[in-house]
mmCIF file of C-alpha atoms in Angstrom:
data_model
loop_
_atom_site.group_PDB
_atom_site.id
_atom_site.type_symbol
_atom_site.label_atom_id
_atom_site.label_comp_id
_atom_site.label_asym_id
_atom_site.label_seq_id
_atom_site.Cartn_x
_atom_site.Cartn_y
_atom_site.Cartn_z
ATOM 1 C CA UNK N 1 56.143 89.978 96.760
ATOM 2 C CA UNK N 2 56.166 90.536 100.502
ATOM 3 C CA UNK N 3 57.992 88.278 103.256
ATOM 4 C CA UNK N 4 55.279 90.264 106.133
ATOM 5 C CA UNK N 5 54.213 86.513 106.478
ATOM 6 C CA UNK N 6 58.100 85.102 107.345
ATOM 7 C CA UNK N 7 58.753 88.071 109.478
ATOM 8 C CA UNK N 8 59.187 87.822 113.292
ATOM 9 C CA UNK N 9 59.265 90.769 115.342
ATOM 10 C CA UNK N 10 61.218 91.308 118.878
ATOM 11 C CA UNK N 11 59.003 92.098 122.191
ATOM 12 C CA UNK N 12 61.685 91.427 124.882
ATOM 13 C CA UNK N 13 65.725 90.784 125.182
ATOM 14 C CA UNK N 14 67.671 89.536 127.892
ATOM 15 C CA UNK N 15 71.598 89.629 127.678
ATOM 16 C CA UNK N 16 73.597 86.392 128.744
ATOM 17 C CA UNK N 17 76.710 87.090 127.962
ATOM 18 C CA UNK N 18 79.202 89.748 127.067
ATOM 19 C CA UNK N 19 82.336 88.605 126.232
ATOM 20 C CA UNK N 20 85.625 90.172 124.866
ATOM 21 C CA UNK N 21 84.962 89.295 121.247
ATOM 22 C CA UNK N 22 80.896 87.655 121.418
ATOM 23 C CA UNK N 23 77.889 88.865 122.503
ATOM 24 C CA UNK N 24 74.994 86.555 123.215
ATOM 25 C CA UNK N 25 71.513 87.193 123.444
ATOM 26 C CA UNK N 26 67.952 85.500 124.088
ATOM 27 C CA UNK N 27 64.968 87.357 122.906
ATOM 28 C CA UNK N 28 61.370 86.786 122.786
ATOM 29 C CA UNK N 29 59.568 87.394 119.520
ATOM 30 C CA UNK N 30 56.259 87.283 118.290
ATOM 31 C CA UNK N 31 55.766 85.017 115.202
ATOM 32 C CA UNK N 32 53.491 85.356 112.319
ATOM 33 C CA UNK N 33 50.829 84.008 113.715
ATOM 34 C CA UNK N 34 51.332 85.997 116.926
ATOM 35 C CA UNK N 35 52.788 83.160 119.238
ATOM 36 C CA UNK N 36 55.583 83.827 120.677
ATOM 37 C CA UNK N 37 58.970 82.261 120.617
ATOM 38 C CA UNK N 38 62.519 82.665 122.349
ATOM 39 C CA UNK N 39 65.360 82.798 119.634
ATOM 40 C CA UNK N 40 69.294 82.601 121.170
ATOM 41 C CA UNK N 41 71.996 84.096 119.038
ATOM 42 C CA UNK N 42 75.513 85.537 119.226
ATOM 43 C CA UNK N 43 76.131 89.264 117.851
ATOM 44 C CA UNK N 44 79.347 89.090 116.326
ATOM 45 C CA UNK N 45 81.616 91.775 114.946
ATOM 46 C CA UNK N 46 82.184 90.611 111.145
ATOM 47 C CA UNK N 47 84.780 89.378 109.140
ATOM 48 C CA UNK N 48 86.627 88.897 105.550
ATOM 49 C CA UNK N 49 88.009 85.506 103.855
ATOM 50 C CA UNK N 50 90.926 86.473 101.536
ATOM 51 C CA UNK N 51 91.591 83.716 98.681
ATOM 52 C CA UNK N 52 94.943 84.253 97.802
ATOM 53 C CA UNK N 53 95.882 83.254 94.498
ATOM 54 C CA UNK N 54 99.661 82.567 93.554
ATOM 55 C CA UNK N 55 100.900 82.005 90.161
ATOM 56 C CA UNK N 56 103.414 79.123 89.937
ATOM 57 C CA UNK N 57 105.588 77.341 87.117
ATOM 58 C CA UNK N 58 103.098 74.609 87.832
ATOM 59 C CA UNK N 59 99.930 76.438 87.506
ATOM 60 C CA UNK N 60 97.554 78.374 89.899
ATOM 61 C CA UNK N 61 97.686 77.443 93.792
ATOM 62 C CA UNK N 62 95.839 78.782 96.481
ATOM 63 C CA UNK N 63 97.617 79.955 99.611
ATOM 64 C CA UNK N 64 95.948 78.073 102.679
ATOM 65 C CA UNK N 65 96.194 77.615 106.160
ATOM 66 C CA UNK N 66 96.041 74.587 108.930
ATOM 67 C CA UNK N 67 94.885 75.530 112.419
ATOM 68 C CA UNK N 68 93.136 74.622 115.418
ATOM 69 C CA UNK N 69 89.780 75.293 116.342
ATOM 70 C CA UNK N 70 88.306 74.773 119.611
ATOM 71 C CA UNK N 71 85.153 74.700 119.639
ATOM 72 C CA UNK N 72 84.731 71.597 116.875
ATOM 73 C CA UNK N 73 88.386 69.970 118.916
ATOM 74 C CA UNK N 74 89.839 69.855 114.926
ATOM 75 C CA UNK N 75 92.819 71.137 113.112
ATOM 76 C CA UNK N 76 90.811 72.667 110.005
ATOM 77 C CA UNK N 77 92.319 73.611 106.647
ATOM 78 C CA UNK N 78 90.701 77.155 105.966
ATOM 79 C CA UNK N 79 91.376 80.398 103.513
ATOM 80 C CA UNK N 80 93.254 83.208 105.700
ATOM 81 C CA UNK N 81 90.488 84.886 107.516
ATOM 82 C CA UNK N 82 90.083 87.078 110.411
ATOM 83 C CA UNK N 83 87.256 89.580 112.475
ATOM 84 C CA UNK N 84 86.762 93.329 112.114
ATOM 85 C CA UNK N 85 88.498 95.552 114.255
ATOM 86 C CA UNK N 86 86.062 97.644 115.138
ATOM 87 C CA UNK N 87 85.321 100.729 112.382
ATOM 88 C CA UNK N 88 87.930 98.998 110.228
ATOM 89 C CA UNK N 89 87.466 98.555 106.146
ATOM 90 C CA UNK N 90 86.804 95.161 105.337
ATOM 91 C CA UNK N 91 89.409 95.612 102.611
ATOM 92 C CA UNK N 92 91.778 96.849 105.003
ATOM 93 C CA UNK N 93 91.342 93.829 107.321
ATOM 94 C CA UNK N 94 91.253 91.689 104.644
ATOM 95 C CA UNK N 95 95.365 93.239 104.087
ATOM 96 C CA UNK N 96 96.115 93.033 107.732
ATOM 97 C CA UNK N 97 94.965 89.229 107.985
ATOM 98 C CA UNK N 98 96.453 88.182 105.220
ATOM 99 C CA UNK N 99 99.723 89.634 105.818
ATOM 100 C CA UNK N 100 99.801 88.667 109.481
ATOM 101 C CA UNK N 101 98.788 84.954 109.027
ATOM 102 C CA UNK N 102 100.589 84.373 105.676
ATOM 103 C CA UNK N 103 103.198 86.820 105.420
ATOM 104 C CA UNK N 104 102.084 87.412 101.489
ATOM 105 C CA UNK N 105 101.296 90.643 100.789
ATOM 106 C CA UNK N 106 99.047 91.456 96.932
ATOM 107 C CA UNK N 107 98.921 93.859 94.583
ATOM 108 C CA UNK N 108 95.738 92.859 93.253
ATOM 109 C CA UNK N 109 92.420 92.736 95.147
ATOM 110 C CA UNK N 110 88.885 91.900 94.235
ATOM 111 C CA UNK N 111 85.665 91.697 96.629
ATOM 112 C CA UNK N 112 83.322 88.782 95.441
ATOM 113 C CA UNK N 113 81.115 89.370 97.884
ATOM 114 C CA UNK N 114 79.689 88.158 101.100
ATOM 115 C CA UNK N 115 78.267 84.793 103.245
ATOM 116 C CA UNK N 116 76.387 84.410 106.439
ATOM 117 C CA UNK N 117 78.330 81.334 107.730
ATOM 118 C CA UNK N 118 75.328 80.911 110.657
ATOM 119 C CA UNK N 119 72.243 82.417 110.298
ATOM 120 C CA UNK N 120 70.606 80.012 112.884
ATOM 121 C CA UNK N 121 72.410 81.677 115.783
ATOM 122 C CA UNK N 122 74.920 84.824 114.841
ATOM 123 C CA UNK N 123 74.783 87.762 112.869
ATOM 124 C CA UNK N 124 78.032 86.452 111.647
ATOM 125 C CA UNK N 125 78.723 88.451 107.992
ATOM 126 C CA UNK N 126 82.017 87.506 106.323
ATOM 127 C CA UNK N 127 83.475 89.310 102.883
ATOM 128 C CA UNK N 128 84.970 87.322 100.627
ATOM 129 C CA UNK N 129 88.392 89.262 99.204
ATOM 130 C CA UNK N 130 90.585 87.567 96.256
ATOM 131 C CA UNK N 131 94.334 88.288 95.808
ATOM 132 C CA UNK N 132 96.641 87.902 93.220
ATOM 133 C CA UNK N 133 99.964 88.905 92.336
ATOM 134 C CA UNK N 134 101.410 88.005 95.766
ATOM 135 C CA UNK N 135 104.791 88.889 97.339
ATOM 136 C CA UNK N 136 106.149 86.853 99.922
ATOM 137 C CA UNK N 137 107.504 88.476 103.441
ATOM 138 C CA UNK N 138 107.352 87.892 107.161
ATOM 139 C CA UNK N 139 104.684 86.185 109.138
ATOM 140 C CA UNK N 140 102.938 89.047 111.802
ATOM 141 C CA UNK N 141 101.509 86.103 113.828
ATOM 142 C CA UNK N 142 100.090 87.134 117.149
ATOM 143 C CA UNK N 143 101.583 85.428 120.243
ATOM 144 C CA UNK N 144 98.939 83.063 121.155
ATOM 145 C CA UNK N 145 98.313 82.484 117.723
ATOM 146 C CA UNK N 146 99.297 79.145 115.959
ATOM 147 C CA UNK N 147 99.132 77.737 112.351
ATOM 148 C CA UNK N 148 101.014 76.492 109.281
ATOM 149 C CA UNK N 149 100.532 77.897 105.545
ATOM 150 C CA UNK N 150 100.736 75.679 102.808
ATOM 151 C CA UNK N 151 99.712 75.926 99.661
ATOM 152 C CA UNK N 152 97.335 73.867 97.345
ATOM 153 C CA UNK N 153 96.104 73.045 93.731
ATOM 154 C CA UNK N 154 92.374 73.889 93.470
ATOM 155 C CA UNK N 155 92.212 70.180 92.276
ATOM 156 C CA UNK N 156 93.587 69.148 95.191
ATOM 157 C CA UNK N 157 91.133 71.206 97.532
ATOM 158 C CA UNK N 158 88.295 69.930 95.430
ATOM 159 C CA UNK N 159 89.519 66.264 95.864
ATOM 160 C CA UNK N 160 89.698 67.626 99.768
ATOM 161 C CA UNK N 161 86.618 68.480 100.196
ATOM 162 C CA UNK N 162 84.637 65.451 98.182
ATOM 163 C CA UNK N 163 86.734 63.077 100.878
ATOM 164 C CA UNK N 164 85.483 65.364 103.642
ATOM 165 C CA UNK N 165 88.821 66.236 104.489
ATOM 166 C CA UNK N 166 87.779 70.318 104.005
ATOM 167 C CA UNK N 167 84.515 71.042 105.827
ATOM 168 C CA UNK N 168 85.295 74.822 106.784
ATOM 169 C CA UNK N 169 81.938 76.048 105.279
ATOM 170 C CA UNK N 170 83.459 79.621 104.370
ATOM 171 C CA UNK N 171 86.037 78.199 102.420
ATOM 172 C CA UNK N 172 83.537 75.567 100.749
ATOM 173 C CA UNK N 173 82.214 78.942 100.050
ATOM 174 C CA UNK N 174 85.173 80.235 99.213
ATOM 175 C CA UNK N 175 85.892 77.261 96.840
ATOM 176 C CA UNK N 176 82.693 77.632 94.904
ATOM 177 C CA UNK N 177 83.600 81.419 94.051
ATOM 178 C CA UNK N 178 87.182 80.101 92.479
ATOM 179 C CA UNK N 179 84.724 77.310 90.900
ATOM 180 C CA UNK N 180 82.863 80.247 89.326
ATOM 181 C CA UNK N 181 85.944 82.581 88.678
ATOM 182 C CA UNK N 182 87.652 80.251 86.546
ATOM 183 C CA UNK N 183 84.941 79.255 84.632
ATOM 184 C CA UNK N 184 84.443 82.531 83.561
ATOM 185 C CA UNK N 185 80.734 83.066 84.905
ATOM 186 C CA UNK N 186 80.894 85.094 88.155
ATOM 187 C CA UNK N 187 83.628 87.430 87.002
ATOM 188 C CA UNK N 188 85.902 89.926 89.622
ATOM 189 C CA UNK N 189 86.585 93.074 89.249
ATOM 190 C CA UNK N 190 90.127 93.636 90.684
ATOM 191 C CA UNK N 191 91.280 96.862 92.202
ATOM 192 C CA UNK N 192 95.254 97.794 92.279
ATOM 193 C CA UNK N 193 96.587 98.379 95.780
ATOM 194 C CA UNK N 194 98.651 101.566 95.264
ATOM 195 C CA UNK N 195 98.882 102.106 99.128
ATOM 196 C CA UNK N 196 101.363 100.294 101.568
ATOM 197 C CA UNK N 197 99.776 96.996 103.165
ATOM 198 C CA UNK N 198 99.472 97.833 106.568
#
C-alpha cells in the first residue's frame, strides 16, 4: 500500500538557528494536495537510553536518575541517557553515558530498539540499550553537569508513573520495553562486552 497520498515534499528552507548542539529549521513544503505549508523543526544529533538492570537480594531494580531540565523548569526522574558524539556507535555512547552519569559499568548489553520522542518538531532518534550484570565505580560527571542516581523497583516506577510522578516519555518508553521483557513477549538478545568500557 502506498503513503504517496501522506507524503509532503520540501520546495524551500530557511535556517534560524545554529546552535552548539541544535539546529533549527523552517521549510516550505508542498502538501498532497499541492498547497503549501511551512513546517519548523529542530535537527538533532541522536541519542541512546540505557535501562540498567541490577540484581539485588530483594529482587530486580532499575538504576535511575533525578535531574533538572530546563526547558519544562522540572527535576525529572529519567533512565541514564545522553546524545551522539558525532560518528560515535550508539552502543558505545550508550557505555560512555552510562558510566559517566551512574558510575556502573555492564557486562551485558542488549539493543531493544529505537523511539522518536518528537516527531512534531525534531528528527530526534533515541536507541534504547539494556544492561545487566552491573559493576559499580566512579561517577565521570561533567562539570556543569548535576544529578542524583537512585535506584527503583519496577513496581515502584509503575506506581510513579500512574500518579504522574514519571512523565519522561523515553523512559515511559523505556518502561513499556521492561513491561514486555519480563513478560517474556518482546525478548533481548544480549551481547557480552569483552572490551574495556570506555
Amino acid at each position: 500500500m502506498s503513503d504517496d497520498h501522506l507524503i509532503e515534499h520540501r520546495v524551500n528552507q530557511e535556517e534560524l538557528l545554529r546552535g552548539r548542539f541544535l539546529h533549527a529549521f523552517r521549510d516550505t513544503v508542498r502538501l498532497p494536495n499541492q498547497n503549501l505549508a511551512t513546517r519548523e523543526y529542530v535537527v538533532h544529533p541522536g541519542a541512546v537510553m540505557v535501562i540498567p538492570m541490577l540484581d539485588t537480594p530483594d529482587g530486580l531494580r532499575l538504576v535511575m536518575e533525578r535531574q533538572f531540565r530546563y526547558p519544562v523548569g522540572l527535576v525529572m526522574t529519567e533512565f541514564p541517557a545522553g546524545k551522539l558524539d558525532p560518528g560515535e556507535d550508539p552502543w558505545l555512547c550508550a557505555q560512555r553515558e552510562l558510566l559517566e552519569e551512574t558510575g556502573y559499568t555492564a557486562r551485558q548489553w542488549a539493543r531493544a530498539g529505537v523511539l522518536h520522542p518528537v516527531i512534531a518538531y525534531s528528527t530526534e532518534v533515541i536507541e534504547i540499550w539494556f544492561a545487566k550484570d552491573l559493576s559499580l565505580g566512579e561517577r565521570q560527571l561533567d562539570t556543569d553537569e548535576f544529578l542524583d542516581v537512585f535506584t527503583a523497583s519496577p513496581a515502584e516506577l509503575m506506581a510513579a508513573c500512574q500518579q504522574g510522578l514519571l512523565t519522561d516519555a523515553k523512559t515511559l518508553t523505556g518502561l513499556l520495553w521492561l513491561q514486555n521483557v519480563q513478560s517474556g513477549q518482546w525478548p533481548l538478545h544480549w551481547q557480552t562486552l569483552c572490551t574495556p568500557t570506555p
